[in-house]
PDB file of C-alpha atoms in Angstrom:
ATOM      1  CA  MET A   1      34.370   7.180 -17.308  1.00 31.00           C
ATOM      2  CA  LYS A   2      31.216   7.425 -19.046  1.00 33.00           C
ATOM      3  CA  VAL A   3      29.723  10.438 -20.979  1.00 30.00           C
ATOM      4  CA  LYS A   4      26.982  10.718 -19.257  1.00 33.00           C
ATOM      5  CA  GLN A   5      30.056  11.800 -16.486  1.00 32.00           C
ATOM      6  CA  LEU A   6      31.858  13.223 -18.334  1.00 28.00           C
ATOM      7  CA  ILE A   7      29.600  15.848 -19.210  1.00 28.00           C
ATOM      8  CA  LEU A   8      28.226  16.515 -15.469  1.00 32.00           C
ATOM      9  CA  ALA A   9      31.761  16.394 -14.818  1.00 31.00           C
ATOM     10  CA  LEU A  10      32.157  19.985 -17.237  1.00 29.00           C
ATOM     11  CA  VAL A  11      29.155  20.587 -14.983  1.00 31.00           C
ATOM     12  CA  ALA A  12      30.022  20.440 -12.051  1.00 32.00           C
ATOM     13  CA  ALA A  13      33.363  22.806 -12.865  1.00 32.00           C
ATOM     14  CA  THR A  14      31.422  25.095 -14.688  1.00 30.00           C
ATOM     15  CA  ALA A  15      28.956  25.511 -10.824  1.00 31.00           C
ATOM     16  CA  ILE A  16      33.194  24.748  -9.358  1.00 24.00           C
ATOM     17  CA  GLY A  17      33.756  29.122 -10.975  1.00 29.00           C
ATOM     18  CA  ALA A  18      30.823  30.059  -9.727  1.00 31.00           C
ATOM     19  CA  GLN A  19      30.776  30.103  -6.295  1.00 36.00           C
ATOM     20  CA  ALA A  20      34.949  30.418  -6.657  1.00 33.00           C
ATOM     21  CA  ALA A  21      33.662  33.178  -4.198  1.00 38.00           C
ATOM     22  CA  ASP A  22      32.168  31.526  -1.716  1.00 41.00           C
ATOM     23  CA  ILE A  23      35.927  28.559  -2.726  1.00 36.00           C
ATOM     24  CA  LYS A  24      38.269  30.496  -2.199  1.00 39.00           C
ATOM     25  CA  TYR A  25      41.533  29.275  -3.426  1.00 33.00           C
ATOM     26  CA  VAL A  26      42.219  27.014   0.344  1.00 41.00           C
ATOM     27  CA  ASP A  27      39.310  25.738   0.232  1.00 62.00           C
ATOM     28  CA  GLY A  28      38.850  22.939  -0.677  1.00 87.00           C
ATOM     29  CA  VAL A  29      35.825  20.636  -2.692  1.00 91.00           C
ATOM     30  CA  ALA A  30      34.288  17.802  -0.435  1.00 92.00           C
ATOM     31  CA  ALA A  31      31.670  16.645  -2.899  1.00 93.00           C
ATOM     32  CA  ILE A  32      30.612  17.320  -6.221  1.00 93.00           C
ATOM     33  CA  ALA A  33      26.124  16.099  -6.501  1.00 92.00           C
ATOM     34  CA  ASP A  34      24.715  17.346 -10.025  1.00 92.00           C
ATOM     35  CA  ASN A  35      25.233  20.746 -10.557  1.00 91.00           C
ATOM     36  CA  ASP A  36      26.113  21.741  -6.964  1.00 92.00           C
ATOM     37  CA  VAL A  37      29.607  21.885  -5.300  1.00 91.00           C
ATOM     38  CA  ILE A  38      29.917  20.719  -1.296  1.00 91.00           C
ATOM     39  CA  THR A  39      33.426  22.006  -0.468  1.00 90.00           C
ATOM     40  CA  GLN A  40      35.103  21.988   2.643  1.00 90.00           C
ATOM     41  CA  ARG A  41      34.601  25.209   4.442  1.00 87.00           C
ATOM     42  CA  ASN A  42      30.549  23.621   4.050  1.00 88.00           C
ATOM     43  CA  LEU A  43      30.976  20.204   5.406  1.00 90.00           C
ATOM     44  CA  GLN A  44      33.303  21.337   8.580  1.00 88.00           C
ATOM     45  CA  ALA A  45      29.834  23.783   9.784  1.00 86.00           C
ATOM     46  CA  ALA A  46      27.710  21.148   9.224  1.00 87.00           C
ATOM     47  CA  ILE A  47      29.329  18.410  11.933  1.00 89.00           C
ATOM     48  CA  ALA A  48      29.649  22.458  13.542  1.00 86.00           C
ATOM     49  CA  ARG A  49      25.590  21.753  14.183  1.00 83.00           C
ATOM     50  CA  SER A  50      25.625  18.524  13.680  1.00 86.00           C
ATOM     51  CA  VAL A  51      25.528  16.109  17.056  1.00 88.00           C
ATOM     52  CA  LYS A  52      28.033  13.359  16.815  1.00 90.00           C
ATOM     53  CA  PRO A  53      25.761  10.250  18.553  1.00 90.00           C
ATOM     54  CA  LYS A  54      27.606   8.203  21.211  1.00 90.00           C
ATOM     55  CA  GLY A  55      30.345   5.945  20.457  1.00 91.00           C
ATOM     56  CA  MET A  56      30.429   6.751  16.646  1.00 92.00           C
ATOM     57  CA  SER A  57      34.287   7.775  14.874  1.00 92.00           C
ATOM     58  CA  ASP A  58      34.974  11.151  14.194  1.00 91.00           C
ATOM     59  CA  ALA A  59      35.958   9.036  10.381  1.00 91.00           C
ATOM     60  CA  ASP A  60      31.277   7.827  10.389  1.00 93.00           C
ATOM     61  CA  HIS A  61      30.415  10.554  11.303  1.00 92.00           C
ATOM     62  CA  ARG A  62      31.794  13.111   9.056  1.00 92.00           C
ATOM     63  CA  LYS A  63      30.477  10.970   6.287  1.00 93.00           C
ATOM     64  CA  GLU A  64      27.188  10.728   7.657  1.00 92.00           C
ATOM     65  CA  VAL A  65      26.779  14.391   6.748  1.00 92.00           C
ATOM     66  CA  LEU A  66      28.149  14.298   3.930  1.00 93.00           C
ATOM     67  CA  THR A  67      25.926  12.210   2.972  1.00 92.00           C
ATOM     68  CA  GLN A  68      23.143  14.296   4.570  1.00 92.00           C
ATOM     69  CA  LEU A  69      24.355  17.420   2.135  1.00 93.00           C
ATOM     70  CA  ILE A  70      24.114  15.916  -0.602  1.00 93.00           C
ATOM     71  CA  ASN A  71      20.385  14.610  -0.301  1.00 92.00           C
ATOM     72  CA  GLN A  72      19.612  17.412   0.394  1.00 92.00           C
ATOM     73  CA  SER A  73      21.750  19.069  -2.321  1.00 93.00           C
ATOM     74  CA  LEU A  74      19.658  16.999  -4.481  1.00 94.00           C
ATOM     75  CA  VAL A  75      16.594  17.959  -3.187  1.00 94.00           C
ATOM     76  CA  ALA A  76      16.809  20.618  -3.356  1.00 94.00           C
ATOM     77  CA  GLN A  77      18.267  20.854  -7.212  1.00 94.00           C
ATOM     78  CA  ALA A  78      15.172  19.274  -7.446  1.00 93.00           C
ATOM     79  CA  GLY A  79      13.293  21.736  -6.603  1.00 92.00           C
ATOM     80  CA  LYS A  80      14.678  24.298  -8.238  1.00 92.00           C
ATOM     81  CA  ARG A  81      13.565  21.944 -11.621  1.00 91.00           C
ATOM     82  CA  ARG A  82       9.867  22.146  -9.746  1.00 86.00           C
ATOM     83  CA  ASN A  83      10.571  25.425  -9.978  1.00 85.00           C
ATOM     84  CA  ILE A  84      10.260  25.778  -6.130  1.00 88.00           C
ATOM     85  CA  VAL A  85      11.439  28.755  -4.516  1.00 86.00           C
ATOM     86  CA  ALA A  86      12.938  29.807  -0.881  1.00 87.00           C
ATOM     87  CA  GLU A  87      11.496  33.466  -0.960  1.00 84.00           C
ATOM     88  CA  ASP A  88      13.914  35.820   1.108  1.00 86.00           C
ATOM     89  CA  ALA A  89      11.514  37.007   3.509  1.00 82.00           C
ATOM     90  CA  GLU A  90      12.056  32.684   4.842  1.00 86.00           C
ATOM     91  CA  ILE A  91      15.278  32.841   4.030  1.00 90.00           C
ATOM     92  CA  ASP A  92      15.071  35.076   6.875  1.00 90.00           C
ATOM     93  CA  ASN A  93      12.665  34.212   9.042  1.00 85.00           C
ATOM     94  CA  VAL A  94      14.691  30.994   9.979  1.00 89.00           C
ATOM     95  CA  ILE A  95      18.080  32.562  10.144  1.00 91.00           C
ATOM     96  CA  GLU A  96      16.351  35.396  12.500  1.00 92.00           C
ATOM     97  CA  GLN A  97      14.796  31.653  14.318  1.00 88.00           C
ATOM     98  CA  THR A  98      17.726  30.016  15.180  1.00 89.00           C
ATOM     99  CA  ALA A  99      19.833  33.364  16.208  1.00 90.00           C
ATOM    100  CA  ALA A 100      16.914  33.025  18.721  1.00 90.00           C
ATOM    101  CA  SER A 101      17.145  29.923  19.689  1.00 89.00           C
ATOM    102  CA  ARG A 102      20.900  30.464  20.271  1.00 88.00           C
ATOM    103  CA  LYS A 103      20.512  33.730  21.756  1.00 92.00           C
ATOM    104  CA  ILE A 104      22.774  35.880  19.518  1.00 93.00           C
ATOM    105  CA  SER A 105      22.408  38.331  17.045  1.00 93.00           C
ATOM    106  CA  VAL A 106      22.028  37.470  13.527  1.00 92.00           C
ATOM    107  CA  GLU A 107      25.079  39.509  12.913  1.00 94.00           C
ATOM    108  CA  LYS A 108      26.464  37.679  15.152  1.00 93.00           C
ATOM    109  CA  LEU A 109      25.983  34.552  13.142  1.00 91.00           C
ATOM    110  CA  TYR A 110      26.508  35.627   9.887  1.00 91.00           C
ATOM    111  CA  ALA A 111      29.645  36.319  11.823  1.00 91.00           C
ATOM    112  CA  THR A 112      30.194  32.635  13.523  1.00 88.00           C
ATOM    113  CA  SER A 113      28.694  30.176  11.194  1.00 85.00           C
ATOM    114  CA  GLY A 114      31.989  29.757   9.410  1.00 81.00           C
ATOM    115  CA  LEU A 115      30.636  30.569   6.202  1.00 83.00           C
ATOM    116  CA  SER A 116      30.654  33.230   3.778  1.00 88.00           C
ATOM    117  CA  ARG A 117      27.020  35.888   4.022  1.00 91.00           C
ATOM    118  CA  ASP A 118      25.494  35.233   0.530  1.00 92.00           C
ATOM    119  CA  ALA A 119      26.602  30.931   1.172  1.00 88.00           C
ATOM    120  CA  LEU A 120      24.790  31.422   5.021  1.00 90.00           C
ATOM    121  CA  ARG A 121      21.617  32.406   2.753  1.00 93.00           C
ATOM    122  CA  ARG A 122      22.731  29.636  -0.093  1.00 91.00           C
ATOM    123  CA  ASN A 123      22.510  26.638   2.139  1.00 89.00           C
ATOM    124  CA  VAL A 124      19.309  28.373   4.436  1.00 92.00           C
ATOM    125  CA  ALA A 125      17.192  28.588   0.827  1.00 93.00           C
ATOM    126  CA  ASP A 126      18.464  24.947  -0.008  1.00 92.00           C
ATOM    127  CA  SER A 127      17.634  23.510   3.115  1.00 91.00           C
ATOM    128  CA  ILE A 128      14.104  25.092   2.771  1.00 91.00           C
ATOM    129  CA  ILE A 129      13.333  24.200  -0.782  1.00 92.00           C
ATOM    130  CA  ALA A 130      14.611  20.489   0.108  1.00 92.00           C
ATOM    131  CA  ASN A 131      11.653  20.647   3.137  1.00 88.00           C
ATOM    132  CA  LYS A 132       9.291  21.879   0.504  1.00 88.00           C
ATOM    133  CA  VAL A 133       9.977  19.209  -2.455  1.00 90.00           C
ATOM    134  CA  GLN A 134       9.529  16.180   0.573  1.00 87.00           C
ATOM    135  CA  LYS A 135       6.183  17.841   1.678  1.00 83.00           C
ATOM    136  CA  GLN A 136       5.277  18.080  -1.652  1.00 83.00           C
ATOM    137  CA  VAL A 137       6.682  14.526  -2.314  1.00 87.00           C
ATOM    138  CA  ALA A 138       4.612  13.947   0.344  1.00 82.00           C
ATOM    139  CA  ALA A 139       1.172  15.326  -0.643  1.00 77.00           C
ATOM    140  CA  GLU A 140       0.977  13.618  -3.547  1.00 80.00           C
ATOM    141  CA  ASN A 141       1.706  10.222  -2.148  1.00 83.00           C
ATOM    142  CA  ALA A 142       0.892  10.047   1.207  1.00 80.00           C
ATOM    143  CA  ARG A 143      -2.692  10.354   0.869  1.00 80.00           C
ATOM    144  CA  VAL A 144      -4.622   7.135   2.072  1.00 85.00           C
ATOM    145  CA  SER A 145      -8.104   5.538   1.255  1.00 85.00           C
ATOM    146  CA  ASP A 146     -10.839   4.802   3.747  1.00 86.00           C
ATOM    147  CA  ALA A 147     -10.467   1.127   1.945  1.00 91.00           C
ATOM    148  CA  GLU A 148      -6.827   0.788   2.809  1.00 92.00           C
ATOM    149  CA  VAL A 149      -7.815   2.327   6.320  1.00 91.00           C
ATOM    150  CA  LYS A 150     -10.711  -0.991   6.489  1.00 92.00           C
ATOM    151  CA  ALA A 151      -8.299  -3.559   5.521  1.00 94.00           C
ATOM    152  CA  ALA A 152      -5.504  -2.640   7.881  1.00 93.00           C
ATOM    153  CA  ILE A 153      -7.102  -2.450  10.881  1.00 92.00           C
ATOM    154  CA  ALA A 154      -8.610  -6.564   9.981  1.00 93.00           C
ATOM    155  CA  ASP A 155      -5.431  -6.772   8.732  1.00 93.00           C
ATOM    156  CA  ALA A 156      -3.870  -6.113  12.080  1.00 91.00           C
ATOM    157  CA  GLN A 157      -7.608  -7.567  13.996  1.00 91.00           C
ATOM    158  CA  ALA A 158      -6.359 -11.404  12.587  1.00 92.00           C
ATOM    159  CA  LYS A 159      -2.915 -11.104  13.984  1.00 91.00           C
ATOM    160  CA  GLY A 160      -4.384 -10.566  16.777  1.00 91.00           C
ATOM    161  CA  GLN A 161      -2.675  -7.325  17.112  1.00 88.00           C
ATOM    162  CA  VAL A 162      -3.722  -3.875  19.345  1.00 86.00           C
ATOM    163  CA  LEU A 163      -5.301  -1.150  17.032  1.00 85.00           C
ATOM    164  CA  PRO A 164      -4.185   2.069  18.836  1.00 85.00           C
ATOM    165  CA  GLU A 165      -6.209   3.685  21.204  1.00 82.00           C
ATOM    166  CA  GLY A 166      -5.880   8.013  19.207  1.00 81.00           C
ATOM    167  CA  GLU A 167      -6.935  11.300  20.553  1.00 78.00           C
ATOM    168  CA  ALA A 168      -9.705  13.266  19.988  1.00 75.00           C
ATOM    169  CA  ILE A 169      -8.449  15.348  16.075  1.00 77.00           C
ATOM    170  CA  ARG A 170     -10.450  18.446  14.841  1.00 85.00           C
ATOM    171  CA  GLN A 171     -10.642  16.759  11.664  1.00 88.00           C
ATOM    172  CA  TYR A 172     -12.796  18.795   8.022  1.00 94.00           C
ATOM    173  CA  ARG A 173     -13.038  17.267   4.564  1.00 95.00           C
ATOM    174  CA  ALA A 174     -13.357  19.973   1.795  1.00 96.00           C
ATOM    175  CA  GLN A 175     -13.106  20.009  -1.788  1.00 96.00           C
ATOM    176  CA  HIS A 176     -10.539  22.491  -3.743  1.00 96.00           C
ATOM    177  CA  ILE A 177      -9.035  23.027  -7.027  1.00 97.00           C
ATOM    178  CA  LEU A 178      -6.511  23.547  -8.396  1.00 96.00           C
ATOM    179  CA  VAL A 179      -4.626  25.381 -11.321  1.00 94.00           C
ATOM    180  CA  LYS A 180      -0.864  24.459 -11.668  1.00 91.00           C
ATOM    181  CA  ALA A 181       1.333  27.694 -11.545  1.00 86.00           C
ATOM    182  CA  GLY A 182       5.130  28.707 -12.458  1.00 75.00           C
ATOM    183  CA  GLN A 183       6.757  30.654 -10.779  1.00 69.00           C
ATOM    184  CA  ASN A 184       6.033  35.249 -11.337  1.00 69.00           C
ATOM    185  CA  ASP A 185       2.232  32.696 -13.996  1.00 75.00           C
ATOM    186  CA  PRO A 186       0.159  35.614 -14.237  1.00 84.00           C
ATOM    187  CA  THR A 187      -1.696  32.821 -16.337  1.00 90.00           C
ATOM    188  CA  ALA A 188      -2.485  30.974 -13.288  1.00 90.00           C
ATOM    189  CA  GLU A 189      -4.233  33.950 -11.223  1.00 90.00           C
ATOM    190  CA  THR A 190      -5.881  34.570 -14.049  1.00 92.00           C
ATOM    191  CA  ALA A 191      -7.057  31.004 -14.866  1.00 94.00           C
ATOM    192  CA  ILE A 192      -8.434  30.292 -10.925  1.00 94.00           C
ATOM    193  CA  ARG A 193     -10.289  34.178 -10.669  1.00 93.00           C
ATOM    194  CA  GLN A 194     -11.992  33.497 -12.932  1.00 95.00           C
ATOM    195  CA  ILE A 195     -13.042  29.480 -12.103  1.00 96.00           C
ATOM    196  CA  TRP A 196     -13.393  31.617  -8.767  1.00 94.00           C
ATOM    197  CA  GLN A 197     -16.033  34.140  -9.185  1.00 93.00           C
ATOM    198  CA  GLN A 198     -17.986  31.286 -11.168  1.00 95.00           C
ATOM    199  CA  ALA A 199     -17.879  29.754  -7.830  1.00 94.00           C
ATOM    200  CA  ARG A 200     -18.927  32.017  -5.976  1.00 90.00           C
ATOM    201  CA  SER A 201     -22.096  33.104  -8.458  1.00 91.00           C
ATOM    202  CA  GLY A 202     -23.314  29.394  -7.270  1.00 91.00           C
ATOM    203  CA  LYS A 203     -21.791  26.909 -10.140  1.00 95.00           C
ATOM    204  CA  ASN A 204     -22.115  23.638  -8.513  1.00 96.00           C
ATOM    205  CA  PHE A 205     -18.049  23.571  -6.836  1.00 96.00           C
ATOM    206  CA  ASP A 206     -17.972  19.609  -8.378  1.00 96.00           C
ATOM    207  CA  GLN A 207     -18.714  20.265 -12.416  1.00 96.00           C
ATOM    208  CA  LEU A 208     -16.246  22.913 -11.592  1.00 97.00           C
ATOM    209  CA  ALA A 209     -13.774  20.780  -9.809  1.00 96.00           C
ATOM    210  CA  ARG A 210     -13.361  17.417 -12.525  1.00 96.00           C
ATOM    211  CA  GLN A 211     -13.940  20.478 -15.089  1.00 96.00           C
ATOM    212  CA  TYR A 212     -10.601  22.663 -13.516  1.00 96.00           C
ATOM    213  CA  SER A 213      -8.719  20.656 -11.674  1.00 96.00           C
ATOM    214  CA  GLN A 214      -5.182  19.866 -12.191  1.00 95.00           C
ATOM    215  CA  ASP A 215      -5.332  17.665  -8.164  1.00 93.00           C
ATOM    216  CA  SER A 216      -5.718  14.313  -8.933  1.00 91.00           C
ATOM    217  CA  SER A 217      -8.522  14.428  -6.507  1.00 93.00           C
ATOM    218  CA  ALA A 218     -10.780  16.450  -9.537  1.00 94.00           C
ATOM    219  CA  ALA A 219     -12.425  12.481 -10.633  1.00 94.00           C
ATOM    220  CA  ALA A 220     -13.743  12.719  -7.700  1.00 94.00           C
ATOM    221  CA  GLY A 221     -15.482  16.646  -8.235  1.00 95.00           C
ATOM    222  CA  GLY A 222     -12.252  18.083  -6.089  1.00 95.00           C
ATOM    223  CA  ASP A 223     -12.544  15.274  -2.756  1.00 95.00           C
ATOM    224  CA  LEU A 224      -9.929  15.335  -0.520  1.00 94.00           C
ATOM    225  CA  GLY A 225     -11.677  13.862   2.109  1.00 92.00           C
ATOM    226  CA  TRP A 226     -11.113  13.825   5.980  1.00 90.00           C
ATOM    227  CA  PHE A 227      -8.164  15.524   7.428  1.00 89.00           C
ATOM    228  CA  THR A 228      -6.729  17.556   9.892  1.00 84.00           C
ATOM    229  CA  ASP A 229      -4.023  19.952  10.349  1.00 80.00           C
ATOM    230  CA  GLY A 230      -0.633  19.799   9.432  1.00 75.00           C
ATOM    231  CA  GLN A 231      -1.140  17.056   6.531  1.00 82.00           C
ATOM    232  CA  MET A 232      -2.056  20.258   4.100  1.00 87.00           C
ATOM    233  CA  VAL A 233       0.655  22.588   3.428  1.00 85.00           C
ATOM    234  CA  PRO A 234       0.096  26.110   5.599  1.00 82.00           C
ATOM    235  CA  GLU A 235      -1.099  28.285   3.342  1.00 86.00           C
ATOM    236  CA  PHE A 236      -3.460  25.730   2.352  1.00 91.00           C
ATOM    237  CA  GLU A 237      -4.336  24.757   6.118  1.00 89.00           C
ATOM    238  CA  ASN A 238      -4.921  28.546   7.390  1.00 85.00           C
ATOM    239  CA  ALA A 239      -7.624  28.838   4.525  1.00 90.00           C
ATOM    240  CA  VAL A 240      -9.190  26.643   6.230  1.00 94.00           C
ATOM    241  CA  HIS A 241      -9.299  27.550   9.447  1.00 91.00           C
ATOM    242  CA  GLN A 242     -11.047  30.668   7.773  1.00 89.00           C
ATOM    243  CA  LEU A 243     -13.900  29.139   6.862  1.00 94.00           C
ATOM    244  CA  LYS A 244     -17.276  28.075   7.518  1.00 93.00           C
ATOM    245  CA  PRO A 245     -19.474  24.700   6.334  1.00 95.00           C
ATOM    246  CA  GLY A 246     -20.383  25.246   3.009  1.00 94.00           C
ATOM    247  CA  GLN A 247     -17.677  28.375   2.392  1.00 94.00           C
ATOM    248  CA  VAL A 248     -15.668  28.457  -0.368  1.00 94.00           C
ATOM    249  CA  SER A 249     -12.191  30.777   0.097  1.00 93.00           C
ATOM    250  CA  PRO A 250     -10.724  32.724  -2.418  1.00 91.00           C
ATOM    251  CA  PRO A 251      -7.995  32.235  -4.755  1.00 91.00           C
ATOM    252  CA  VAL A 252      -4.720  30.806  -2.442  1.00 91.00           C
ATOM    253  CA  ARG A 253      -1.493  30.976  -3.274  1.00 89.00           C
ATOM    254  CA  SER A 254       0.878  27.616  -2.522  1.00 87.00           C
ATOM    255  CA  GLN A 255       3.834  25.756  -3.697  1.00 84.00           C
ATOM    256  CA  PHE A 256       1.485  23.377  -5.953  1.00 88.00           C
ATOM    257  CA  GLY A 257      -0.278  25.767  -7.230  1.00 90.00           C
ATOM    258  CA  TRP A 258      -3.219  28.632  -7.032  1.00 93.00           C
ATOM    259  CA  HIS A 259      -6.270  26.747  -5.471  1.00 95.00           C
ATOM    260  CA  ILE A 260      -9.883  27.354  -4.435  1.00 96.00           C
ATOM    261  CA  VAL A 261     -10.366  26.013  -1.393  1.00 96.00           C
ATOM    262  CA  LYS A 262     -14.803  24.512  -0.199  1.00 97.00           C
ATOM    263  CA  LEU A 263     -15.084  23.082   3.307  1.00 96.00           C
ATOM    264  CA  ASN A 264     -17.749  21.434   3.932  1.00 96.00           C
ATOM    265  CA  GLU A 265     -17.901  19.440   7.073  1.00 95.00           C
ATOM    266  CA  VAL A 266     -15.378  20.071  10.943  1.00 94.00           C
ATOM    267  CA  ARG A 267     -15.546  17.378  13.341  1.00 88.00           C
ATOM    268  CA  GLU A 268     -14.138  16.412  16.497  1.00 81.00           C
ATOM    269  CA  ALA A 269     -13.217  12.315  15.566  1.00 68.00           C
ATOM    270  CA  GLY A 270     -14.601  11.398  19.305  1.00 69.00           C
ATOM    271  CA  THR A 271     -15.849   8.216  20.221  1.00 80.00           C
ATOM    272  CA  PRO A 272     -13.253   5.067  20.375  1.00 83.00           C
ATOM    273  CA  GLU A 273     -13.445   3.869  16.991  1.00 84.00           C
ATOM    274  CA  GLU A 274     -13.015   7.243  15.279  1.00 81.00           C
ATOM    275  CA  ARG A 275      -9.925   7.745  17.048  1.00 83.00           C
ATOM    276  CA  SER A 276      -8.593   4.539  16.798  1.00 87.00           C
ATOM    277  CA  HIS A 277      -8.726   4.346  12.624  1.00 86.00           C
ATOM    278  CA  MET A 278      -7.145   8.321  12.823  1.00 83.00           C
ATOM    279  CA  ALA A 279      -3.892   6.423  14.505  1.00 88.00           C
ATOM    280  CA  VAL A 280      -4.090   4.007  11.341  1.00 91.00           C
ATOM    281  CA  ARG A 281      -4.724   6.233   8.570  1.00 88.00           C
ATOM    282  CA  ARG A 282      -2.236   8.815   9.885  1.00 84.00           C
ATOM    283  CA  ALA A 283       0.329   5.624  10.374  1.00 90.00           C
ATOM    284  CA  LEU A 284      -0.578   4.650   6.918  1.00 92.00           C
ATOM    285  CA  GLU A 285      -0.130   8.432   6.261  1.00 88.00           C
ATOM    286  CA  GLN A 286       3.202   7.920   7.255  1.00 88.00           C
ATOM    287  CA  GLN A 287       4.374   5.107   5.976  1.00 91.00           C
ATOM    288  CA  LYS A 288       3.527   6.673   2.595  1.00 91.00           C
ATOM    289  CA  ALA A 289       4.910   9.682   2.485  1.00 88.00           C
ATOM    290  CA  GLN A 290       8.428   7.569   4.184  1.00 90.00           C
ATOM    291  CA  ASN A 291       8.227   5.545   0.896  1.00 92.00           C
ATOM    292  CA  ALA A 292       8.169   8.296  -1.023  1.00 91.00           C
ATOM    293  CA  THR A 293      10.817  10.368   0.431  1.00 90.00           C
ATOM    294  CA  TYR A 294      13.166   6.676   0.450  1.00 91.00           C
ATOM    295  CA  GLN A 295      12.074   6.923  -3.661  1.00 93.00           C
ATOM    296  CA  LEU A 296      12.483  10.563  -4.654  1.00 92.00           C
ATOM    297  CA  LEU A 297      16.430  10.225  -3.032  1.00 92.00           C
ATOM    298  CA  GLN A 298      16.790   6.212  -4.834  1.00 93.00           C
ATOM    299  CA  ASP A 299      15.248   8.059  -7.818  1.00 94.00           C
ATOM    300  CA  LEU A 300      17.723  11.258  -7.662  1.00 94.00           C
ATOM    301  CA  HIS A 301      20.340   9.465  -7.007  1.00 93.00           C
ATOM    302  CA  LYS A 302      20.607   6.419  -9.274  1.00 93.00           C
ATOM    303  CA  ASN A 303      20.284   9.548 -12.000  1.00 90.00           C
ATOM    304  CA  ALA A 304      22.668  11.783 -10.950  1.00 92.00           C
ATOM    305  CA  TYR A 305      27.138  12.532 -10.735  1.00 94.00           C
ATOM    306  CA  ILE A 306      28.450  12.048  -7.329  1.00 93.00           C
ATOM    307  CA  ASP A 307      32.325  12.195  -7.197  1.00 92.00           C
ATOM    308  CA  ILE A 308      33.304  12.986  -3.067  1.00 92.00           C
ATOM    309  CA  ARG A 309      36.679  13.868  -2.743  1.00 89.00           C
ATOM    310  CA  VAL A 310      37.043  13.399   1.138  1.00 82.00           C
ATOM    311  CA  GLN A 311      37.531   9.623   3.346  1.00 73.00           C
TER     312      GLN A 311
END
């Protein structure tokens, strides 16, 4: 065993001890994923929740579910290293929605989950964190420029491909200033509120963004281009919905940090050309997001210690 693998194995062994209350003597270890342990109890509970594709063997189904658990664990661990957290209210909300969808009480959901209460909440928390990481990675890597859209359209036309018609979608054009923040970071909040006061007093938003924003859009004065609902994180999107063109939002917290948003324009992409361009942009954004998520998993697997104990 390589030195790095040995060290990681020892770290993972410590994690087993830390989770002994959930593993119990009769439980076994299905896999170790870096600093996390996936127990056979976790695996069996996940298999029970999963729908096996028609024609797939039980062994292949178990392997597929275990791979999903390993991926979620690695992404959740990456999220924790980024100081991304799942708040208790978020965990409660997921559990309540799940119970409601199954038409059972929350207590019955806990009782029939196959896991202890703490283990179930930890699994839900990891799922929330992993989802936040994927959204963050997508947001960081899925921006598509007008030039890319034009190039994709030109390429499709050159190949004789029919462009998608698309649908009328409300679009927003906004600028923002981002101050990155970790968990419980009062310094970042103080900084963003000072910047907000300058924006409220009439100082040029472009200049403020270039001077203070820690987002990649800073060089463009914080300009995010045109975007639609579903492309931004919910907190940012909600702030945009509260604004009229020309207005600046108060500071809003998201998983990326603290934002100030200025809404510049709102429009309906109603012409056939606009709809088609938007459909192409969406397709390119989706492809970039998928590629970024795939690359994230590749990088995490490449640097992780993974020990699968079940076949």
